């Protein structure tokens, strides 16, 4: 299945589809990356479109959510383009 749309929507859909809470996702990102700087609050910002995860976190999100990197990159580009239109 190929995902399309802004990364805020994609992340929320992927997370929910795997039965994860925002806390669960943050914890899995911590475990995978060894980096504790991402929090549930940051996951919430990503999902609400307040922030776009950078390349570092998109890479880890792809691994943790078992999603192709190019899908997340395209979704981030869609989110950036939508911001420019507003």
Tab-separated table of C-alpha atoms in Angstrom:
chain	number	residue	atom	x	y	z
A	1	UNK	CA	0.000	0.000	0.000
A	2	UNK	CA	1.359	3.402	-0.957
A	3	UNK	CA	0.564	6.276	1.333
A	4	UNK	CA	-0.219	9.755	0.110
A	5	UNK	CA	-1.052	13.003	1.827
A	6	UNK	CA	0.671	15.254	4.329
A	7	UNK	CA	3.003	13.653	6.830
A	8	UNK	CA	0.822	14.806	9.736
A	9	UNK	CA	-2.028	12.594	8.501
A	10	UNK	CA	0.234	9.718	7.461
A	11	UNK	CA	1.948	9.488	10.861
A	12	UNK	CA	-1.331	9.496	12.773
A	13	UNK	CA	-2.782	6.836	10.466
A	14	UNK	CA	0.302	4.617	10.670
A	15	UNK	CA	0.528	4.936	14.448
A	16	UNK	CA	-3.135	4.170	15.021
A	17	UNK	CA	-3.040	1.329	12.503
A	18	UNK	CA	-0.370	-0.320	14.625
A	19	UNK	CA	-2.333	0.202	17.836
A	20	UNK	CA	0.220	2.628	19.270
A	21	UNK	CA	-0.328	5.683	21.428
A	22	UNK	CA	1.775	8.792	20.929
A	23	UNK	CA	3.718	7.748	24.050
A	24	UNK	CA	4.292	4.289	22.562
A	25	UNK	CA	5.656	5.790	19.360
A	26	UNK	CA	7.988	8.134	21.257
A	27	UNK	CA	9.242	5.193	23.343
A	28	UNK	CA	9.863	3.078	20.244
A	29	UNK	CA	11.755	5.952	18.640
A	30	UNK	CA	13.880	6.224	21.822
A	31	UNK	CA	14.616	2.492	21.797
A	32	UNK	CA	15.477	2.363	18.094
A	33	UNK	CA	17.563	5.538	17.883
A	34	UNK	CA	19.033	5.763	21.365
A	35	UNK	CA	17.961	9.421	21.249
A	36	UNK	CA	15.597	10.528	24.008
A	37	UNK	CA	14.920	14.002	22.634
A	38	UNK	CA	11.594	13.088	21.012
A	39	UNK	CA	8.580	13.149	23.328
A	40	UNK	CA	4.883	12.426	23.120
A	41	UNK	CA	4.395	16.169	22.787
A	42	UNK	CA	6.669	16.251	19.723
A	43	UNK	CA	4.784	13.325	18.160
A	44	UNK	CA	1.582	15.309	18.778
A	45	UNK	CA	3.070	18.376	17.059
A	46	UNK	CA	3.995	16.239	14.040
A	47	UNK	CA	0.501	14.762	13.852
A	48	UNK	CA	-1.219	18.151	14.201
A	49	UNK	CA	0.960	19.623	11.457
A	50	UNK	CA	2.620	22.080	13.838
A	51	UNK	CA	6.063	20.664	13.050
A	52	UNK	CA	7.471	18.466	10.298
A	53	UNK	CA	9.865	15.765	11.470
A	54	UNK	CA	13.322	16.338	10.022
A	55	UNK	CA	15.260	13.802	7.946
A	56	UNK	CA	16.810	12.229	11.060
A	57	UNK	CA	13.436	11.464	12.636
A	58	UNK	CA	11.820	10.532	9.306
A	59	UNK	CA	14.466	7.837	8.955
A	60	UNK	CA	13.683	6.421	12.392
A	61	UNK	CA	9.939	6.770	11.859
A	62	UNK	CA	10.256	4.707	8.695
A	63	UNK	CA	12.010	1.950	10.609
A	64	UNK	CA	9.735	2.014	13.656
A	65	UNK	CA	6.528	2.203	11.597
A	66	UNK	CA	7.805	-0.209	8.923
A	67	UNK	CA	7.144	2.318	6.175
A	68	UNK	CA	9.241	3.048	3.074
A	69	UNK	CA	11.425	6.108	3.514
A	70	UNK	CA	10.356	7.564	0.158
A	71	UNK	CA	6.699	7.587	1.322
A	72	UNK	CA	7.619	9.667	4.370
A	73	UNK	CA	9.815	11.993	2.306
A	74	UNK	CA	6.986	12.571	-0.177
A	75	UNK	CA	4.522	13.152	2.677
A	76	UNK	CA	6.878	15.734	4.237
A	77	UNK	CA	7.141	17.507	0.864
A	78	UNK	CA	3.335	17.568	0.586
A	79	UNK	CA	3.110	19.084	4.085
A	80	UNK	CA	5.713	21.755	3.219
A	81	UNK	CA	3.893	22.631	-0.020
A	82	UNK	CA	0.581	22.951	1.835
A	83	UNK	CA	2.179	25.333	4.317
A	84	UNK	CA	3.460	27.548	1.509
A	85	UNK	CA	-0.065	27.830	0.055
A	86	UNK	CA	-1.481	29.152	3.346
